Amino acid sequence: MLSFPLAEAVSGETHAGRAFYRLLTGHDPAEADIDDNDDFDRHVLASILAAAAMDGGSFAERAGLAEQELNELLAECFPSAQVRAVAWISRSDTMGDDETMMVRDLLLAQRSSEGEVGRWLAAMVARRAMEPNHLWEDLGLRERAELSRLLMRHFAPLAARNTRNMRWKRFFYRMLCEDDGFVMCTTPVCTQCNDFDLCFGEESGETRMAERRREFLRGDGDHADGVR
């Protein structure tokens, strides 16, 4: 089930993710104008928060931020939304598990932007990377290209090392292994590896918000609009 305060925030809506994105930005995710970098950042942040809202459970944990950080993000990036984390999530200052922290620290060490947005995104991307789908999907983004733009904008030194367009999750772990002096792969040439498609396969698909709306309209199960 959605937590009661969050359910109040999107009262009357049929899709929690889209409703929460609209609550933050004032428009539907499909209508987002991301030509400007600041608008792009707000779109990314709203998308991640909307994806976390769809997952149920502890919202702060799913988003990858502590309550204070989340309130700071909301106040700075979505002041007109008039919503604060303390009103609808339980207190959570957890730093996450070791794996999440390793990915977060990898991103933080390769930051290419100043300000708080890059720091927030490092934690949020690291947490969402623990989810099972393509990373761009679990960030709530509309396509993989938005994820690549996000990484090139805020973590350019790291993103620039992905010269062969490896899947981003696999790439993160490859970088962690290489930085620690380990070799993740059993074959020296990627094209000779049996796991080639796991690292470089196509990452197409529909967004999680579109998928959930399609399931809701089709009547597939009780979880279609974010209810567990």
PDB file of C-alpha atoms in Angstrom, residues 4-170:
ATOM      1  CA  PHE A   4      -1.357   7.434   3.838  1.00  0.00           C
ATOM      2  CA  PRO A   5       0.295  10.881   3.561  1.00  0.00           C
ATOM      3  CA  LEU A   6       1.630  10.100   0.070  1.00  0.00           C
ATOM      4  CA  ALA A   7      -1.767   8.794  -0.962  1.00  0.00           C
ATOM      5  CA  GLU A   8      -3.201  12.127   0.200  1.00  0.00           C
ATOM      6  CA  ALA A   9      -0.640  13.999  -1.906  1.00  0.00           C
ATOM      7  CA  VAL A  10      -1.828  12.269  -5.079  1.00  0.00           C
ATOM      8  CA  SER A  11      -5.479  11.915  -4.083  1.00  0.00           C
ATOM      9  CA  GLY A  12      -7.804  11.174  -6.966  1.00  0.00           C
ATOM     10  CA  GLU A  13      -5.044  10.128  -9.346  1.00  0.00           C
ATOM     11  CA  THR A  14      -4.878   6.716 -11.020  1.00  0.00           C
ATOM     12  CA  HIS A  15      -1.103   6.511 -11.294  1.00  0.00           C
ATOM     13  CA  ALA A  16       1.100   7.422  -8.334  1.00  0.00           C
ATOM     14  CA  GLY A  17       4.313   7.989 -10.299  1.00  0.00           C
ATOM     15  CA  ARG A  18       2.847  10.355 -12.869  1.00  0.00           C
ATOM     16  CA  ALA A  19       0.752  12.080 -10.214  1.00  0.00           C
ATOM     17  CA  PHE A  20       3.768  12.724  -8.029  1.00  0.00           C
ATOM     18  CA  TYR A  21       5.826  13.995 -10.980  1.00  0.00           C
ATOM     19  CA  ARG A  22       2.950  16.344 -11.809  1.00  0.00           C
ATOM     20  CA  LEU A  23       2.728  17.435  -8.182  1.00  0.00           C
ATOM     21  CA  LEU A  24       6.394  18.444  -8.271  1.00  0.00           C
ATOM     22  CA  THR A  25       6.596  20.025 -11.715  1.00  0.00           C
ATOM     23  CA  GLY A  26       3.060  21.031 -12.638  1.00  0.00           C
ATOM     24  CA  HIS A  27       2.997  18.971 -15.827  1.00  0.00           C
ATOM     25  CA  ASP A  28       3.094  15.414 -17.124  1.00  0.00           C
ATOM     26  CA  PRO A  29       6.539  13.775 -17.656  1.00  0.00           C
ATOM     27  CA  ALA A  30       5.816  13.350 -21.345  1.00  0.00           C
ATOM     28  CA  GLU A  31       5.562  17.149 -21.635  1.00  0.00           C
ATOM     29  CA  ALA A  32       8.889  17.923 -19.951  1.00  0.00           C
ATOM     30  CA  ASP A  33      11.008  20.513 -21.783  1.00  0.00           C
ATOM     31  CA  ILE A  34      14.637  19.598 -21.082  1.00  0.00           C
ATOM     32  CA  ASP A  35      16.498  21.861 -23.510  1.00  0.00           C
ATOM     33  CA  ASP A  36      17.820  23.964 -20.629  1.00  0.00           C
ATOM     34  CA  ASN A  37      20.225  22.185 -18.254  1.00  0.00           C
ATOM     35  CA  ASP A  38      18.446  23.420 -15.133  1.00  0.00           C
ATOM     36  CA  ASP A  39      15.125  22.185 -16.500  1.00  0.00           C
ATOM     37  CA  PHE A  40      16.787  18.887 -17.339  1.00  0.00           C
ATOM     38  CA  ASP A  41      18.062  18.544 -13.769  1.00  0.00           C
ATOM     39  CA  ARG A  42      14.580  19.194 -12.364  1.00  0.00           C
ATOM     40  CA  HIS A  43      13.119  16.632 -14.765  1.00  0.00           C
ATOM     41  CA  VAL A  44      15.676  14.025 -13.662  1.00  0.00           C
ATOM     42  CA  LEU A  45      15.110  14.681  -9.955  1.00  0.00           C
ATOM     43  CA  ALA A  46      11.331  14.595 -10.336  1.00  0.00           C
ATOM     44  CA  SER A  47      11.572  11.368 -12.351  1.00  0.00           C
ATOM     45  CA  ILE A  48      13.684   9.638  -9.696  1.00  0.00           C
ATOM     46  CA  LEU A  49      11.353  10.747  -6.911  1.00  0.00           C
ATOM     47  CA  ALA A  50       8.337   9.596  -8.914  1.00  0.00           C
ATOM     48  CA  ALA A  51       9.937   6.196  -9.509  1.00  0.00           C
ATOM     49  CA  ALA A  52      10.675   5.885  -5.797  1.00  0.00           C
ATOM     50  CA  ALA A  53       7.072   6.810  -4.993  1.00  0.00           C
ATOM     51  CA  MET A  54       5.852   3.947  -7.178  1.00  0.00           C
ATOM     52  CA  ASP A  55       7.929   1.364  -5.319  1.00  0.00           C
ATOM     53  CA  GLY A  56       6.200   1.612  -1.956  1.00  0.00           C
ATOM     54  CA  GLY A  57       8.012   1.049   1.330  1.00  0.00           C
ATOM     55  CA  SER A  58      10.242   3.733   2.817  1.00  0.00           C
ATOM     56  CA  PHE A  59      10.237   6.600   0.347  1.00  0.00           C
ATOM     57  CA  ALA A  60      13.470   8.092   1.676  1.00  0.00           C
ATOM     58  CA  GLU A  61      15.283   4.778   1.385  1.00  0.00           C
ATOM     59  CA  ARG A  62      13.992   4.149  -2.127  1.00  0.00           C
ATOM     60  CA  ALA A  63      15.077   7.621  -3.223  1.00  0.00           C
ATOM     61  CA  GLY A  64      18.518   7.253  -1.648  1.00  0.00           C
ATOM     62  CA  LEU A  65      18.376  10.403   0.481  1.00  0.00           C
ATOM     63  CA  ALA A  66      17.961  11.113   4.172  1.00  0.00           C
ATOM     64  CA  GLU A  67      14.967  13.205   5.246  1.00  0.00           C
ATOM     65  CA  GLN A  68      16.973  16.412   5.663  1.00  0.00           C
ATOM     66  CA  GLU A  69      18.559  16.040   2.228  1.00  0.00           C
ATOM     67  CA  LEU A  70      15.184  15.337   0.661  1.00  0.00           C
ATOM     68  CA  ASN A  71      13.665  18.418   2.246  1.00  0.00           C
ATOM     69  CA  GLU A  72      16.576  20.521   0.996  1.00  0.00           C
ATOM     70  CA  LEU A  73      16.090  19.144  -2.514  1.00  0.00           C
ATOM     71  CA  LEU A  74      12.349  19.823  -2.467  1.00  0.00           C
ATOM     72  CA  ALA A  75      12.801  23.354  -1.131  1.00  0.00           C
ATOM     73  CA  GLU A  76      15.469  24.264  -3.676  1.00  0.00           C
ATOM     74  CA  CYS A  77      14.199  22.532  -6.804  1.00  0.00           C
ATOM     75  CA  PHE A  78      10.418  22.335  -6.310  1.00  0.00           C
ATOM     76  CA  PRO A  79       9.470  25.233  -3.998  1.00  0.00           C
ATOM     77  CA  SER A  80       6.058  25.728  -5.595  1.00  0.00           C
ATOM     78  CA  ALA A  81       5.054  22.127  -4.867  1.00  0.00           C
ATOM     79  CA  GLN A  82       4.601  23.016  -1.185  1.00  0.00           C
ATOM     80  CA  VAL A  83       5.386  19.478  -0.078  1.00  0.00           C
ATOM     81  CA  ARG A  84       8.024  18.472   2.442  1.00  0.00           C
ATOM     82  CA  ALA A  85       9.349  15.053   3.269  1.00  0.00           C
ATOM     83  CA  VAL A  86       8.579  15.276   6.974  1.00  0.00           C
ATOM     84  CA  ALA A  87       4.875  15.370   6.145  1.00  0.00           C
ATOM     85  CA  TRP A  88       4.748  12.074   4.316  1.00  0.00           C
ATOM     86  CA  ILE A  89       7.736   9.811   5.051  1.00  0.00           C
ATOM     87  CA  SER A  90       9.081   8.246   8.182  1.00  0.00           C
ATOM     88  CA  ARG A  91      12.388   9.531   9.529  1.00  0.00           C
ATOM     89  CA  SER A  92      15.329   7.818   7.872  1.00  0.00           C
ATOM     90  CA  ASP A  93      18.973   8.818   8.046  1.00  0.00           C
ATOM     91  CA  THR A  94      20.363   5.516   6.873  1.00  0.00           C
ATOM     92  CA  MET A  95      23.378   5.672   4.582  1.00  0.00           C
ATOM     93  CA  GLY A  96      22.410   2.472   2.774  1.00  0.00           C
ATOM     94  CA  ASP A  97      24.352  -0.762   2.325  1.00  0.00           C
ATOM     95  CA  ASP A  98      27.997  -1.103   1.371  1.00  0.00           C
ATOM     96  CA  GLU A  99      27.284  -1.755  -2.304  1.00  0.00           C
ATOM     97  CA  THR A 100      25.207   1.397  -2.634  1.00  0.00           C
ATOM     98  CA  MET A 101      27.869   3.454  -0.882  1.00  0.00           C
ATOM     99  CA  MET A 102      30.577   2.097  -3.199  1.00  0.00           C
ATOM    100  CA  VAL A 103      28.659   3.237  -6.288  1.00  0.00           C
ATOM    101  CA  ARG A 104      27.828   6.567  -4.649  1.00  0.00           C
ATOM    102  CA  ASP A 105      31.469   7.195  -3.756  1.00  0.00           C
ATOM    103  CA  LEU A 106      32.536   6.258  -7.300  1.00  0.00           C
ATOM    104  CA  LEU A 107      30.166   8.897  -8.669  1.00  0.00           C
ATOM    105  CA  LEU A 108      31.143  11.519  -6.091  1.00  0.00           C
ATOM    106  CA  ALA A 109      34.821  11.069  -6.923  1.00  0.00           C
ATOM    107  CA  GLN A 110      34.059  11.799 -10.594  1.00  0.00           C
ATOM    108  CA  ARG A 111      31.779  14.826 -10.220  1.00  0.00           C
ATOM    109  CA  SER A 112      31.941  17.447 -12.947  1.00  0.00           C
ATOM    110  CA  SER A 113      29.295  19.880 -11.653  1.00  0.00           C
ATOM    111  CA  GLU A 114      29.209  22.156  -8.653  1.00  0.00           C
ATOM    112  CA  GLY A 115      26.408  22.565  -6.141  1.00  0.00           C
ATOM    113  CA  GLU A 116      24.153  20.178  -4.313  1.00  0.00           C
ATOM    114  CA  VAL A 117      22.392  18.643  -7.308  1.00  0.00           C
ATOM    115  CA  GLY A 118      25.379  16.503  -8.268  1.00  0.00           C
ATOM    116  CA  ARG A 119      25.800  15.294  -4.692  1.00  0.00           C
ATOM    117  CA  TRP A 120      22.115  14.411  -4.414  1.00  0.00           C
ATOM    118  CA  LEU A 121      22.198  12.621  -7.750  1.00  0.00           C
ATOM    119  CA  ALA A 122      25.228  10.534  -6.773  1.00  0.00           C
ATOM    120  CA  ALA A 123      23.287   9.114  -3.835  1.00  0.00           C
ATOM    121  CA  MET A 124      20.047   8.736  -5.773  1.00  0.00           C
ATOM    122  CA  VAL A 125      21.596   7.057  -8.818  1.00  0.00           C
ATOM    123  CA  ALA A 126      23.593   4.706  -6.567  1.00  0.00           C
ATOM    124  CA  ARG A 127      20.460   3.628  -4.686  1.00  0.00           C
ATOM    125  CA  ARG A 128      18.357   3.180  -7.790  1.00  0.00           C
ATOM    126  CA  ALA A 129      21.155   1.116  -9.355  1.00  0.00           C
ATOM    127  CA  MET A 130      20.280  -1.565  -6.788  1.00  0.00           C
ATOM    128  CA  GLU A 131      16.892  -2.109  -8.470  1.00  0.00           C
ATOM    129  CA  PRO A 132      16.527  -4.928 -11.036  1.00  0.00           C
ATOM    130  CA  ASN A 133      15.687  -3.132 -14.294  1.00  0.00           C
ATOM    131  CA  HIS A 134      17.755  -1.049 -16.706  1.00  0.00           C
ATOM    132  CA  LEU A 135      19.102   1.907 -14.753  1.00  0.00           C
ATOM    133  CA  TRP A 136      17.306   4.511 -16.871  1.00  0.00           C
ATOM    134  CA  GLU A 137      14.034   2.709 -16.139  1.00  0.00           C
ATOM    135  CA  ASP A 138      14.610   2.545 -12.388  1.00  0.00           C
ATOM    136  CA  LEU A 139      15.446   6.262 -12.416  1.00  0.00           C
ATOM    137  CA  GLY A 140      12.046   6.887 -13.981  1.00  0.00           C
ATOM    138  CA  LEU A 141      13.615   8.434 -17.099  1.00  0.00           C
ATOM    139  CA  ARG A 142      11.998   8.334 -20.526  1.00  0.00           C
ATOM    140  CA  GLU A 143      14.927   6.755 -22.381  1.00  0.00           C
ATOM    141  CA  ARG A 144      18.542   5.701 -21.947  1.00  0.00           C
ATOM    142  CA  ALA A 145      19.766   8.871 -23.669  1.00  0.00           C
ATOM    143  CA  GLU A 146      18.538  10.908 -20.681  1.00  0.00           C
ATOM    144  CA  LEU A 147      20.680   8.792 -18.373  1.00  0.00           C
ATOM    145  CA  SER A 148      23.733   9.277 -20.582  1.00  0.00           C
ATOM    146  CA  ARG A 149      23.141  13.029 -20.588  1.00  0.00           C
ATOM    147  CA  LEU A 150      22.762  13.031 -16.794  1.00  0.00           C
ATOM    148  CA  LEU A 151      26.051  11.188 -16.313  1.00  0.00           C
ATOM    149  CA  MET A 152      27.943  13.306 -18.841  1.00  0.00           C
ATOM    150  CA  ARG A 153      26.633  16.487 -17.209  1.00  0.00           C
ATOM    151  CA  HIS A 154      27.335  15.661 -13.575  1.00  0.00           C
ATOM    152  CA  PHE A 155      29.935  12.863 -13.696  1.00  0.00           C
ATOM    153  CA  ALA A 156      31.739  13.529 -16.965  1.00  0.00           C
ATOM    154  CA  PRO A 157      35.177  11.999 -16.140  1.00  0.00           C
ATOM    155  CA  LEU A 158      33.511   8.705 -15.313  1.00  0.00           C
ATOM    156  CA  ALA A 159      30.994   8.765 -18.169  1.00  0.00           C
ATOM    157  CA  ALA A 160      33.726   9.565 -20.690  1.00  0.00           C
ATOM    158  CA  ARG A 161      35.435   6.281 -19.825  1.00  0.00           C
ATOM    159  CA  ASN A 162      32.465   4.338 -21.183  1.00  0.00           C
ATOM    160  CA  THR A 163      33.836   4.503 -24.713  1.00  0.00           C
ATOM    161  CA  ARG A 164      32.050   1.379 -25.929  1.00  0.00           C
ATOM    162  CA  ASN A 165      28.594   2.291 -24.619  1.00  0.00           C
ATOM    163  CA  MET A 166      28.500  -0.476 -22.026  1.00  0.00           C
ATOM    164  CA  ARG A 167      25.348  -0.752 -19.975  1.00  0.00           C
ATOM    165  CA  TRP A 168      25.731   1.745 -17.169  1.00  0.00           C
ATOM    166  CA  LYS A 169      25.219  -0.621 -14.246  1.00  0.00           C
ATOM    167  CA  ARG A 170      27.782  -3.038 -15.617  1.00  0.00           C
TER     168      ARG A 170
END
